[in-house]
Coordinates of C-alpha atoms in Angstrom, one line a residue:
X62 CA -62.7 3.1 50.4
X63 CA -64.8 5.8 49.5
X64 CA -62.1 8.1 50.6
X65 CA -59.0 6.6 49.0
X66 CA -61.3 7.3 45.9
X67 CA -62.1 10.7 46.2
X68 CA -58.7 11.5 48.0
X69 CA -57.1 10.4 44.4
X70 CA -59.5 11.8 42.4
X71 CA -58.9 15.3 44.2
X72 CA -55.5 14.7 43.8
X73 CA -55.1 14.1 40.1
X74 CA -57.3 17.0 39.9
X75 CA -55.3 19.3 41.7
X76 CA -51.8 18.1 40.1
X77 CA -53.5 18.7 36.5
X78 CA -54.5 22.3 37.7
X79 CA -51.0 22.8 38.4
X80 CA -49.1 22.1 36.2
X81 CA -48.2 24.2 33.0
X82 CA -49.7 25.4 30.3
X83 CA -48.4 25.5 26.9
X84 CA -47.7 29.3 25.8
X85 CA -47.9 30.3 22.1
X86 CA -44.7 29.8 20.3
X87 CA -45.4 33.5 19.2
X88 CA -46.5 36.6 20.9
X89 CA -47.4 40.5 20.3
X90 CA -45.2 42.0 22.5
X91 CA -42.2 39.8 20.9
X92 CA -43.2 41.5 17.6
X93 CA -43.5 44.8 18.6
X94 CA -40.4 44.9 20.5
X95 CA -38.6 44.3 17.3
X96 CA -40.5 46.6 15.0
X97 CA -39.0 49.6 17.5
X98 CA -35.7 50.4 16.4
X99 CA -32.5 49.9 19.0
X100 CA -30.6 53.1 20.3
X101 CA -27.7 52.6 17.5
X102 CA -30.4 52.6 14.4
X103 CA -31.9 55.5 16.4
X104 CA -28.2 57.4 16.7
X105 CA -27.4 56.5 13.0
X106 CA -30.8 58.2 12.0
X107 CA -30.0 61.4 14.2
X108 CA -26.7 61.5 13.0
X109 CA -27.9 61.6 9.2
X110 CA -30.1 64.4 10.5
X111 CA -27.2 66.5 11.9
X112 CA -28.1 66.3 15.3
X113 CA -24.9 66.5 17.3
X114 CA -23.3 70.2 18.0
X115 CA -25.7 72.3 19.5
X116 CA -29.0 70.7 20.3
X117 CA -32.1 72.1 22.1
X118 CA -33.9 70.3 24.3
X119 CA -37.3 71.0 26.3
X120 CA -39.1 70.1 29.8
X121 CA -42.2 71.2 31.0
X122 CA -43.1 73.7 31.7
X123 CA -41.2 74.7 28.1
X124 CA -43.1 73.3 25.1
X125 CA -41.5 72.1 21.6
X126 CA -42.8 74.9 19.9
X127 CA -40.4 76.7 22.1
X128 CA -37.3 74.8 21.3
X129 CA -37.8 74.4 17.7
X130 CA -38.4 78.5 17.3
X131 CA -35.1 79.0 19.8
X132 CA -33.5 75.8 17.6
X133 CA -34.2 77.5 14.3
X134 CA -32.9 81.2 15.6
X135 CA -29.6 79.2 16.9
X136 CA -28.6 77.5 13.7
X137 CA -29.3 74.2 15.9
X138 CA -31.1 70.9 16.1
X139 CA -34.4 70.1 17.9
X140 CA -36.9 66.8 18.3
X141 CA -39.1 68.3 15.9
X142 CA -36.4 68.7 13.2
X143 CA -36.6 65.0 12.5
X144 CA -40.1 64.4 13.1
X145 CA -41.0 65.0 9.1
X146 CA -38.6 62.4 7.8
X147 CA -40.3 59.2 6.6
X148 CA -38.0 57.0 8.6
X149 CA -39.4 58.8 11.8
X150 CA -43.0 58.1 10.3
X151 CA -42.6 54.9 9.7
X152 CA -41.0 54.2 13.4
X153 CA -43.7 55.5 14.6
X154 CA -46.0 53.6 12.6
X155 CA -44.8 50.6 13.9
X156 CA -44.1 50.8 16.7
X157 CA -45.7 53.4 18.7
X158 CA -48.7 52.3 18.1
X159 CA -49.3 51.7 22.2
X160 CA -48.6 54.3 24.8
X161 CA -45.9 52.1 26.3
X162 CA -44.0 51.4 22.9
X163 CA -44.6 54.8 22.3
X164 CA -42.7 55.5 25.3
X165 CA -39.3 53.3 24.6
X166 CA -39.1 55.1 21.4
X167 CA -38.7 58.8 22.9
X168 CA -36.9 57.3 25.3
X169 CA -34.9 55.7 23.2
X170 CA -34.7 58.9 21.2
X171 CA -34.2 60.8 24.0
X172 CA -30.7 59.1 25.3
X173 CA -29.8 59.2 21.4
X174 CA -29.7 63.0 21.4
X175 CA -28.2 63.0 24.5
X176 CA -25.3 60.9 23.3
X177 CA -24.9 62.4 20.6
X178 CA -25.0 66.0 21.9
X179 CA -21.5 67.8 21.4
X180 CA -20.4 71.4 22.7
X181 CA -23.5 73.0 24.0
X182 CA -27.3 72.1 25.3
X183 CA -29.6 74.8 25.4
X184 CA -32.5 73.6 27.5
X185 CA -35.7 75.8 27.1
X186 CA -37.1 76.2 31.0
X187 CA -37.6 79.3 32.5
X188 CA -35.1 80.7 35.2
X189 CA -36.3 79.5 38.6
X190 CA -38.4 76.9 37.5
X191 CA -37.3 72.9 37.6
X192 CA -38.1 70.1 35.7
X193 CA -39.9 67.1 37.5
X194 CA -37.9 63.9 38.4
X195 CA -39.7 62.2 36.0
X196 CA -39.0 63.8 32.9
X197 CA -36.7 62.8 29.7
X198 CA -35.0 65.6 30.8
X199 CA -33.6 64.0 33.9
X200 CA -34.2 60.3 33.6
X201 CA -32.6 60.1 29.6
X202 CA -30.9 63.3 28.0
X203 CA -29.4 64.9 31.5
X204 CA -27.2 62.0 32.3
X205 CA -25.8 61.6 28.7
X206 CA -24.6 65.4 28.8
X207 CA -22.7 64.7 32.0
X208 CA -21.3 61.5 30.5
X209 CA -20.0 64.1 27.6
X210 CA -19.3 67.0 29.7
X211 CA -21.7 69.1 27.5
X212 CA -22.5 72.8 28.9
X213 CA -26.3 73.0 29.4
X214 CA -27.6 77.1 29.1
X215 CA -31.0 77.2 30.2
X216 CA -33.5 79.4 28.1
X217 CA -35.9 81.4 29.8
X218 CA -38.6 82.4 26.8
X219 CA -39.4 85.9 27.3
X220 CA -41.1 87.8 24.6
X221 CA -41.8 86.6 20.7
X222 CA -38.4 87.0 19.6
X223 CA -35.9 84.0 20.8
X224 CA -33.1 86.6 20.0
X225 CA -34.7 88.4 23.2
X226 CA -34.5 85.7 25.7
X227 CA -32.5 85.2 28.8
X228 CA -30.4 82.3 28.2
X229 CA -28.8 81.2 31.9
X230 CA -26.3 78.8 33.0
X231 CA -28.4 75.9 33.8
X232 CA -27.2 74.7 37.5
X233 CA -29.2 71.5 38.7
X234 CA -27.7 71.8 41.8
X235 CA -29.1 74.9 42.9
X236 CA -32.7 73.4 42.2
X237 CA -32.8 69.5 42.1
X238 CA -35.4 67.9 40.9
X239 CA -38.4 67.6 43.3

């Protein structure tokens, strides 16, 4: 008797420790994800901005202040470009306030000015060197410029003057990414 008890007892126990919990009708994460704008509102915004013809992107071991010097000596477009307008504040005020929403938005910003990019890419990486597998450059904006057939010259920075620097044809498949 004493076990048909306890057997029960342990039973409903177990079944009540199993089963599931109400969640919160409302979460963070939820929120969050919608304060980050989606890839359109980001192409809308980069559009306004001009991006499109001529853009110049970056991978280590280039920097931005690299692009934006070669960008502004080019008559072109860079990330930083945009970086001043209010609407790019308050994205990032929003939703970048987390390393991982932070993230999606350059990623997201990333593809944009990929899409987006028409003619020619001038990617700021010295000759020889490659960019890792990891990078925007490969994961986001590379794949976008083959979608578009956009020619990519690699920039090798050499000196103060971007006027000076050896600009290359940027081949991937000599050097993949390692």
């Amino acid at each position: 008797m004493k076990f048909r008890i306890l057997f029960t007892f342990t039973s409903f126990f177990l079944v009540a420790l199993a089963s599931v919990l109400p969640a919160p009708l409302e979460n963070q994460l939820w929120k969050r994800q919608n304060n980050c704008p989606s890839l359109k509102e980001i192409s809308d915004f980069l559009k306004e901005k001009g991006i499109g013809e001529n853009t110049v992107f970056y991978t280590y071991p280039g920097t931005t202040e690299q692009a934006s010097k070669y960008a502004k000596s080019e008559c072109s477009k860079d990330f930083t470009y945009f970086m001043s307008d209010p609407k790019w504040a308050d994205w990032m005020a929003k939703c970048a306030s987390d390393a991982g929403s932070r993230n999606d938005l350059f990623r997201r910003t990333s593809k944009a000015m990929g899409q987006l990019t028409k003619k020619y890419a001038y990617l700021i990486l010295p000759d020889g060197k490659d960019a890792n597998e990891r990078s925007l450059w490969w994961e986001e904006e590379y794949p976008e410029l083959l979608k578009n057939r956009v020619a990519v010259l690699g920039v090798t920075p050499t000196g103060d003057k971007p006027d000076d620097w050896e600009i290359y044809e940027y081949d991937p498949a000599k050097k993949p990414p390692h």
